[in-house]
mmCIF file with all atom_site columns, C-alpha atoms and ligand atoms in Angstrom:
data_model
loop_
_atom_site.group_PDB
_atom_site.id
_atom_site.type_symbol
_atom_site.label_atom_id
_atom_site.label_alt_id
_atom_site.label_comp_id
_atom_site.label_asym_id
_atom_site.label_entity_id
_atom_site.label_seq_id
_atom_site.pdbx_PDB_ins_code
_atom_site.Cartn_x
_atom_site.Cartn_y
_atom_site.Cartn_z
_atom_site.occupancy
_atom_site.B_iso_or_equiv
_atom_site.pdbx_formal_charge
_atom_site.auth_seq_id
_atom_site.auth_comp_id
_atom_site.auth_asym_id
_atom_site.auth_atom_id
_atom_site.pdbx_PDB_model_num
ATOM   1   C  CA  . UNK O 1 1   ? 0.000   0.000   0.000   1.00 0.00 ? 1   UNK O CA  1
ATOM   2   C  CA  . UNK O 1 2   ? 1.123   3.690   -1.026  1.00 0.00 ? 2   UNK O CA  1
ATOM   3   C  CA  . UNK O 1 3   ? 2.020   5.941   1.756   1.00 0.00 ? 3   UNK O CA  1
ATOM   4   C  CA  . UNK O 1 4   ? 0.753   8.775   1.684   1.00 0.00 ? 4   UNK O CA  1
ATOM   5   C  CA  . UNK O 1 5   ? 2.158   10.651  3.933   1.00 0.00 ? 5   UNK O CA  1
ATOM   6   C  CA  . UNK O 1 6   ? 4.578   12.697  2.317   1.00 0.00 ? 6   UNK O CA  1
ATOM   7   C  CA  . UNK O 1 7   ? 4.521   15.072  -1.128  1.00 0.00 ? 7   UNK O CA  1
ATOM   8   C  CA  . UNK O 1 8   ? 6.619   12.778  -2.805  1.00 0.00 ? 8   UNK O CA  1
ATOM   9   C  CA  . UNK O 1 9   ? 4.566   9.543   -2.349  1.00 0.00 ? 9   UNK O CA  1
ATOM   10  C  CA  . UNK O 1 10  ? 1.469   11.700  -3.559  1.00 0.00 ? 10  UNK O CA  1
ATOM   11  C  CA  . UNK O 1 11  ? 3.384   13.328  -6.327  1.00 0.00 ? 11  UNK O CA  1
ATOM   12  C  CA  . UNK O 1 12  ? 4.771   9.860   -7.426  1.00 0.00 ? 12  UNK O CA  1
ATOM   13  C  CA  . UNK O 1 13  ? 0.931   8.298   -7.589  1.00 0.00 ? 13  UNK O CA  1
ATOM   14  C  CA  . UNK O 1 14  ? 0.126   11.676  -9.326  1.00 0.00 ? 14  UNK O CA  1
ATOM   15  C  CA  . UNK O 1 15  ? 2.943   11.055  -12.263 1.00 0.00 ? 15  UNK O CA  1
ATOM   16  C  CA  . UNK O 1 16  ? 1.539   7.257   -12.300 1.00 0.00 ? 16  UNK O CA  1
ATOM   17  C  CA  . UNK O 1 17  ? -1.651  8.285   -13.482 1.00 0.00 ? 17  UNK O CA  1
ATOM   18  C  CA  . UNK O 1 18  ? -0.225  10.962  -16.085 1.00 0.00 ? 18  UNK O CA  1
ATOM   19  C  CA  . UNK O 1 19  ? -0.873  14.020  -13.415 1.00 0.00 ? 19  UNK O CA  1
ATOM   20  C  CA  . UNK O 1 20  ? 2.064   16.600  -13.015 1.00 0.00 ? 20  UNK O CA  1
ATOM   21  C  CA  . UNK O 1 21  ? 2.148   18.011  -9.605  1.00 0.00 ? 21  UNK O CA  1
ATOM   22  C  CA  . UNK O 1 22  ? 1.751   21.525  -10.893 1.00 0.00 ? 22  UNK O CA  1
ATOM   23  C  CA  . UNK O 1 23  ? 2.462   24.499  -8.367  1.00 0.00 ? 23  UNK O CA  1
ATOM   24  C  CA  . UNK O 1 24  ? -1.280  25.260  -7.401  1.00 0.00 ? 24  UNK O CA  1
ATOM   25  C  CA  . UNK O 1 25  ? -2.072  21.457  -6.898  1.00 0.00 ? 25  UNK O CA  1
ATOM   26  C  CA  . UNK O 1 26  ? 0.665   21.590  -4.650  1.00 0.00 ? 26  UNK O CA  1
ATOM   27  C  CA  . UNK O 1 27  ? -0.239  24.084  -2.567  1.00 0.00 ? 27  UNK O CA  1
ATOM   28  C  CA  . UNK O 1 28  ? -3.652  21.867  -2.416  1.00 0.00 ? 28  UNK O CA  1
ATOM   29  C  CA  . UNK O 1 29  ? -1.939  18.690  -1.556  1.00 0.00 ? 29  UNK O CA  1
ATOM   30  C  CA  . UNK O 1 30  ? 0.321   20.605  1.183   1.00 0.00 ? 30  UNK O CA  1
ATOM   31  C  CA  . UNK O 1 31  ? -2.774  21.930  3.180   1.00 0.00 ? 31  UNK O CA  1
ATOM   32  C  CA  . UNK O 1 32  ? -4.250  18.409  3.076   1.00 0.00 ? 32  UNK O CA  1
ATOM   33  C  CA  . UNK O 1 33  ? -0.958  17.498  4.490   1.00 0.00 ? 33  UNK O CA  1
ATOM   34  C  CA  . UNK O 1 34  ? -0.783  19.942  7.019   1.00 0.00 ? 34  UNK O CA  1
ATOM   35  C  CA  . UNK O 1 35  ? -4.415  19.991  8.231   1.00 0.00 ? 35  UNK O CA  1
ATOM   36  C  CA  . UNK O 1 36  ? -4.361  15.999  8.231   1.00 0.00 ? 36  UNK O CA  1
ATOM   37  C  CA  . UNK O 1 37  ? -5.746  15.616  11.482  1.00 0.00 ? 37  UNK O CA  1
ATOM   38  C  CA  . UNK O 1 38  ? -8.707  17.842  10.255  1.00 0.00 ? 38  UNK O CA  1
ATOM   39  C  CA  . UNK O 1 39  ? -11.861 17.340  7.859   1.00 0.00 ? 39  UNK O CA  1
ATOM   40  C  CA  . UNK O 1 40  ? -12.093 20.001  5.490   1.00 0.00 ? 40  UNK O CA  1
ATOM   41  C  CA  . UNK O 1 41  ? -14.551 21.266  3.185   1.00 0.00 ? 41  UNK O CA  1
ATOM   42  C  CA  . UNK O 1 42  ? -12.965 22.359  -0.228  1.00 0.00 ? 42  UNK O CA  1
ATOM   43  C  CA  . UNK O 1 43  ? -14.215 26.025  1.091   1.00 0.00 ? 43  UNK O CA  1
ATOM   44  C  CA  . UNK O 1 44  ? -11.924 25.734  4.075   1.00 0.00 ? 44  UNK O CA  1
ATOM   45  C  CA  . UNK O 1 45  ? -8.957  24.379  1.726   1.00 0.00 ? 45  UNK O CA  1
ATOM   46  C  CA  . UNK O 1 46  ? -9.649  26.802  -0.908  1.00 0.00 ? 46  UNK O CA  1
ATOM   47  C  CA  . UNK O 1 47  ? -8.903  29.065  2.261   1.00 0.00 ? 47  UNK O CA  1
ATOM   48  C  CA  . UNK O 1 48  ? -6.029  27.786  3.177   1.00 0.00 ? 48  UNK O CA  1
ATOM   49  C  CA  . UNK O 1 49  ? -4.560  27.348  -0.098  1.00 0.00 ? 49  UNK O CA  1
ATOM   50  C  CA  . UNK O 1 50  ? -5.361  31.240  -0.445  1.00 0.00 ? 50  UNK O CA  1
ATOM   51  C  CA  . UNK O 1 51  ? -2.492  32.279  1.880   1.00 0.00 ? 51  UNK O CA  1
ATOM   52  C  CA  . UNK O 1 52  ? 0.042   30.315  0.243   1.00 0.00 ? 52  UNK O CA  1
ATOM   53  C  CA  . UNK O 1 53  ? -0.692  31.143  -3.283  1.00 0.00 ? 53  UNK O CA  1
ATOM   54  C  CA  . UNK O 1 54  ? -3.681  34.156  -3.733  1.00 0.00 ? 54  UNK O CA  1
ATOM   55  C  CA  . UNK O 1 55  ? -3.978  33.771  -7.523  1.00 0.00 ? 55  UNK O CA  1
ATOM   56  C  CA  . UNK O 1 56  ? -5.452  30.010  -7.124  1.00 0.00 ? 56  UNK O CA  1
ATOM   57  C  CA  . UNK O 1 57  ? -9.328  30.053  -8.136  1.00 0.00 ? 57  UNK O CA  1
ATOM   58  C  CA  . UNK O 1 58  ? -11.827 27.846  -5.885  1.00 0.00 ? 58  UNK O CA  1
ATOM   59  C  CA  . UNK O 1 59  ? -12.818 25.938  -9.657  1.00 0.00 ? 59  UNK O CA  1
ATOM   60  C  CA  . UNK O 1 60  ? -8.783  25.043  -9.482  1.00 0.00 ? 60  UNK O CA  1
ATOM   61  C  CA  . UNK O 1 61  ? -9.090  23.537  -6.126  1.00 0.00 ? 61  UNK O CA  1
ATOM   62  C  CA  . UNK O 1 62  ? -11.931 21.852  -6.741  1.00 0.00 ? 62  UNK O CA  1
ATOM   63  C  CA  . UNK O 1 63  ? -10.148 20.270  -10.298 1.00 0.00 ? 63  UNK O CA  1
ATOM   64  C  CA  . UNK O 1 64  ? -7.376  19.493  -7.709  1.00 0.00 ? 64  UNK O CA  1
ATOM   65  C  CA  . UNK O 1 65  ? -9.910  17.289  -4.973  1.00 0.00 ? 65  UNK O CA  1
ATOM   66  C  CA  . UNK O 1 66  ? -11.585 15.705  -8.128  1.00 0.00 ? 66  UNK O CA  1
ATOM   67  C  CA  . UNK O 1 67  ? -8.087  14.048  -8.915  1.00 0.00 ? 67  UNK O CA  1
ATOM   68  C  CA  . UNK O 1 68  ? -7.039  12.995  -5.622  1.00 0.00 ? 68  UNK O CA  1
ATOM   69  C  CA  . UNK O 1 69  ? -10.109 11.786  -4.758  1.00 0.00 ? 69  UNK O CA  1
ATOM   70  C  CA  . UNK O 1 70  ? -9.936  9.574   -8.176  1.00 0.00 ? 70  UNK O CA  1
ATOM   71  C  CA  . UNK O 1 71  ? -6.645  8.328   -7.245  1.00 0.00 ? 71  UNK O CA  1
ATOM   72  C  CA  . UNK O 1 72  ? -7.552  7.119   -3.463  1.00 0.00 ? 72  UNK O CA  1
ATOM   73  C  CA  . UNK O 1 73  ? -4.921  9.620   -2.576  1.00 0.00 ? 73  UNK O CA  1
ATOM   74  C  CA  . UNK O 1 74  ? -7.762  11.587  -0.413  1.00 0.00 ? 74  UNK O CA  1
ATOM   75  C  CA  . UNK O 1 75  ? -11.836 10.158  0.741   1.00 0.00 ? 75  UNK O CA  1
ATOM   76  C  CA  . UNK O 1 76  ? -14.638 12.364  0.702   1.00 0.00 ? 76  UNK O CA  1
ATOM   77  C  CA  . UNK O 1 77  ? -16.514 11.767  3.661   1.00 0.00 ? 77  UNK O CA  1
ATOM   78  C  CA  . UNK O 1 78  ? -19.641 13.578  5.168   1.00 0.00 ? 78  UNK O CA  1
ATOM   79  C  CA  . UNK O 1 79  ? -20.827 13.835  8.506   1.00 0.00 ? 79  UNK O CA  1
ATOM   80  C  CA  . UNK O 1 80  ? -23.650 16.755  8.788   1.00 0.00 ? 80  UNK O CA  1
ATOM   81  C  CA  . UNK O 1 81  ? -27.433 15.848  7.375   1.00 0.00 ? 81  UNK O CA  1
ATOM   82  C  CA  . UNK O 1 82  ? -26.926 18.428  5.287   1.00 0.00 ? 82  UNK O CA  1
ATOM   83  C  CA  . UNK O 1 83  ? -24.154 16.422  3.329   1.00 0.00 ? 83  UNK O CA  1
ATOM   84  C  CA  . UNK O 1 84  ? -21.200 18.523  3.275   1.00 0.00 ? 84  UNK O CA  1
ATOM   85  C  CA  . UNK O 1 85  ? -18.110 17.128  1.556   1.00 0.00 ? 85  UNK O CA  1
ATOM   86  C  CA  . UNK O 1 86  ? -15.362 16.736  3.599   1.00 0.00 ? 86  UNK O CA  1
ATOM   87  C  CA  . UNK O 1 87  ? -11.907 15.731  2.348   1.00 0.00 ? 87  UNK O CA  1
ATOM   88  C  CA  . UNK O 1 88  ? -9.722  13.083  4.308   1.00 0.00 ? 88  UNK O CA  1
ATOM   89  C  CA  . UNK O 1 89  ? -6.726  11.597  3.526   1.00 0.00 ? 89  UNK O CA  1
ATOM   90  C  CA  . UNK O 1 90  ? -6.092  8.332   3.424   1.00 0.00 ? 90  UNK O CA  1
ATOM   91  C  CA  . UNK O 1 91  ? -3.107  7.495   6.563   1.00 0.00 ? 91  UNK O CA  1
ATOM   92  C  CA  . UNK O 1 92  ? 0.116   5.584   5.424   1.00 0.00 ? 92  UNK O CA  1
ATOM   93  C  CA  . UNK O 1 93  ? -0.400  2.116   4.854   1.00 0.00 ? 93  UNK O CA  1
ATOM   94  C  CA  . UNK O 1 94  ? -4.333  2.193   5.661   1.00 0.00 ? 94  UNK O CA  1
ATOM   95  C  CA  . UNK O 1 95  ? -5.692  -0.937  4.096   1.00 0.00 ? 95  UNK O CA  1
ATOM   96  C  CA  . UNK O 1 96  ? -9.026  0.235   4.972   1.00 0.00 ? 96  UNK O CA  1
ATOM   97  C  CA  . UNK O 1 97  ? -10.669 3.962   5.244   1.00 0.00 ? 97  UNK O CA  1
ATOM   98  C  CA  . UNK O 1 98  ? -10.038 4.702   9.595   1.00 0.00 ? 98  UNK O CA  1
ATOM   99  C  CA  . UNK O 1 99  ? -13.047 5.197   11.666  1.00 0.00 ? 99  UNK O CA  1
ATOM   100 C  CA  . UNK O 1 100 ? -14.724 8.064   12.985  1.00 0.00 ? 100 UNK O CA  1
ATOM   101 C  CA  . UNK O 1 101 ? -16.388 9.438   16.217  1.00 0.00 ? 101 UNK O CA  1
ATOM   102 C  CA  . UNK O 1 102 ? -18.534 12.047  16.001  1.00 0.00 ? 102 UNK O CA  1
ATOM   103 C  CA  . UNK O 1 103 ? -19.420 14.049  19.215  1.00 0.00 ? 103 UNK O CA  1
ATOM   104 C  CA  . UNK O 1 104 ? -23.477 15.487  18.408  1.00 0.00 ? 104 UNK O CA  1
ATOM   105 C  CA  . UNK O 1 105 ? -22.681 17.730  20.835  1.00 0.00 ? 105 UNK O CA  1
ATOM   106 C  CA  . UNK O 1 106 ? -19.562 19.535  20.195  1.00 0.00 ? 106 UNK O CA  1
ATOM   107 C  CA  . UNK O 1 107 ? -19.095 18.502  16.599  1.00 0.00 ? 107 UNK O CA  1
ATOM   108 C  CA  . UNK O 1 108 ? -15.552 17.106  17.051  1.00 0.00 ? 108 UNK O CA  1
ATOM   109 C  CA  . UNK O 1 109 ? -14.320 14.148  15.317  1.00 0.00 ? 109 UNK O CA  1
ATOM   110 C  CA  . UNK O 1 110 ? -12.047 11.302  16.394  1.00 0.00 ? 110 UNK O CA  1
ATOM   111 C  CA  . UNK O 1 111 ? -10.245 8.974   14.283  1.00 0.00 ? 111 UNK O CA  1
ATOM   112 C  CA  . UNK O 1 112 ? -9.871  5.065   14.955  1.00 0.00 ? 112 UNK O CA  1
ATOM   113 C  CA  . UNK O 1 113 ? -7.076  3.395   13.076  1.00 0.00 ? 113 UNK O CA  1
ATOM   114 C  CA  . UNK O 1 114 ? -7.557  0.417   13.931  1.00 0.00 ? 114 UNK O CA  1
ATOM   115 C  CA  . UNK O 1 115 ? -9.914  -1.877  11.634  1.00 0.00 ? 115 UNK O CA  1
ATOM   116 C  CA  . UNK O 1 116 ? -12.887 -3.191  13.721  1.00 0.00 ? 116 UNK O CA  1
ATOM   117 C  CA  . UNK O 1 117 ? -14.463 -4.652  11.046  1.00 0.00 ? 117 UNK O CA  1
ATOM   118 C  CA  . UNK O 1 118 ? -12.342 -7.172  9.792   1.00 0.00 ? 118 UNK O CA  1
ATOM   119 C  CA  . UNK O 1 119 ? -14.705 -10.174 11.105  1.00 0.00 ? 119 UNK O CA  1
ATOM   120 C  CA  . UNK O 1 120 ? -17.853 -8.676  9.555   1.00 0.00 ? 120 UNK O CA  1
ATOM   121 C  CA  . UNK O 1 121 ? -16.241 -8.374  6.534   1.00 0.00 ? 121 UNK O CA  1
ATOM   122 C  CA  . UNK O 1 122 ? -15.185 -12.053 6.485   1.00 0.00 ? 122 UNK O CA  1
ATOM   123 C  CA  . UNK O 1 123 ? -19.019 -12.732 7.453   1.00 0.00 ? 123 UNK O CA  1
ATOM   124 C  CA  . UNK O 1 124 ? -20.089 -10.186 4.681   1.00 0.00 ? 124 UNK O CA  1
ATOM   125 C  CA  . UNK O 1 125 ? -17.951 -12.025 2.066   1.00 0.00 ? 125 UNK O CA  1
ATOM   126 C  CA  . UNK O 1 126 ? -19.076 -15.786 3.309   1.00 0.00 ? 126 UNK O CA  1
ATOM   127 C  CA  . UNK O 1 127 ? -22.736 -14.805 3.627   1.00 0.00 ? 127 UNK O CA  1
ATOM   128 C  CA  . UNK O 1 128 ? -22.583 -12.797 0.499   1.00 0.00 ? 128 UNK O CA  1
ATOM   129 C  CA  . UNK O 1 129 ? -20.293 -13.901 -1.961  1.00 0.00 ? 129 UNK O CA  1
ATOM   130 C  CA  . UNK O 1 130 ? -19.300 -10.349 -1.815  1.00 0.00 ? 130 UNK O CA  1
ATOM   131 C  CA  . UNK O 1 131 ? -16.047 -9.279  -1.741  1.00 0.00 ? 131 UNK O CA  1
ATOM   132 C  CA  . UNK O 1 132 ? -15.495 -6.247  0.410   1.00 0.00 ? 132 UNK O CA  1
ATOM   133 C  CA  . UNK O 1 133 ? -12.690 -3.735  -1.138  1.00 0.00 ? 133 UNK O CA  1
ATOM   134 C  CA  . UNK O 1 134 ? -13.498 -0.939  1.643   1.00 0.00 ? 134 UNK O CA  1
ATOM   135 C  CA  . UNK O 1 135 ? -15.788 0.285   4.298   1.00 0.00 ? 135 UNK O CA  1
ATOM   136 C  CA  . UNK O 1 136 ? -17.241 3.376   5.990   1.00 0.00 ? 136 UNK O CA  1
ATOM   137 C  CA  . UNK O 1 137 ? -17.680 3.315   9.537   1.00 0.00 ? 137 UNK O CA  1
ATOM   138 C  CA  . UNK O 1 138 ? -18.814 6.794   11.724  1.00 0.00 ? 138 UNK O CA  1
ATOM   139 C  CA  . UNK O 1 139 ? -20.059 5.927   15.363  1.00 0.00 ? 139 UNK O CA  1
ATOM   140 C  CA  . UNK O 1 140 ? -22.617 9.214   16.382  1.00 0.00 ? 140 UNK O CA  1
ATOM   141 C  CA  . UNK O 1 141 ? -22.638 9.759   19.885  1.00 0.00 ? 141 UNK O CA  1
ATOM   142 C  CA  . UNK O 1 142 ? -21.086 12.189  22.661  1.00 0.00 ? 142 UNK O CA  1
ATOM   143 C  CA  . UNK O 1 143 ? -17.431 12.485  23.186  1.00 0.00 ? 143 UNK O CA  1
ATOM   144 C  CA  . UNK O 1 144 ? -15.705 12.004  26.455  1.00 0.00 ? 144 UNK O CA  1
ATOM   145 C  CA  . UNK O 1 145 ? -16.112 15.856  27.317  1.00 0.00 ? 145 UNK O CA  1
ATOM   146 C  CA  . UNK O 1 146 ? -19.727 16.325  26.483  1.00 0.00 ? 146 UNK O CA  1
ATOM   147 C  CA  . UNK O 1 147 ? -20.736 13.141  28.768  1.00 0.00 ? 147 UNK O CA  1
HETATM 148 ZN ZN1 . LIG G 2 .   ? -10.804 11.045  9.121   1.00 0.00 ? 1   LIG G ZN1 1
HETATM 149 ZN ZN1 . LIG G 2 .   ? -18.302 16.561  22.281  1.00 0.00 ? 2   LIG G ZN1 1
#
């Protein structure tokens, strides 16, 4: 599995799939890379991306997501009814997308590397016949400072 920790490792995928890392989609990829902890919107990283580099245009961002998010280099996930699309990127080595915890309360969001899952996949593939590639797991609740 690709790490994806570092510039190079994304810029390396990126030149696999006949992408050049170009100056403005690096200064995309390097707040995804600095905010990694955090779930952005392509709003916020548009934002972001503004104070490195103010001649970058939202549409150019949002070109910029598009790709990584085609390449598994970054997930789209959502967490608010009304469907906001957050960008998350995949950790180093992940063989699955991590897990969330999502506080109602306070909004925050934790991240479980671990896989949980692996035994209801094997059940999902037995009972099934389907063979499970990925999953999505977000637990809703209250975080350990809102209880
Ligand atoms: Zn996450
Ligand atoms: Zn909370």
């Amino acid at each position: 599995m690709v790490d994806f920790s570092t510039l190079k490792a994304i810029q390396e995928k990126l030149h696999e799939a006949g992408f050049k890392l170009t100056t403005q989609r690096q200064a995309v990829v390097s707040v995804i890379l600095e905010k990694e902890k955090d779930h952005l919107s392509a709003e916020e990283i548009f934002l972001y991306v503004r104070k490195k580099d103010s001649g970058i245009g939202l549409a150019t961002v949002y070109r910029t997501l598009e790709i990584l998010t085609d390449l598994h280099i970054v997930d789209r996930v959502s967490f608010t009814d009304d469907g906001v699309a957050l960008y998350d990127l995949r950790k180093a080595g992940a063989k699955h997308f991590h897990h969330h915890l999502v506080c109602e309360n306070c909004g925050s969001v934790e991240e479980i590397e671990e896989d949980l899952l692996l035994d209801v996949e094997k059940l999902v593939e037995k009972e099934f016949q389907f063979l499970v590639r990925d999953h999505r797991l977000t637990f809703q609740g209250l975080c350990k400072n809102c209880h």
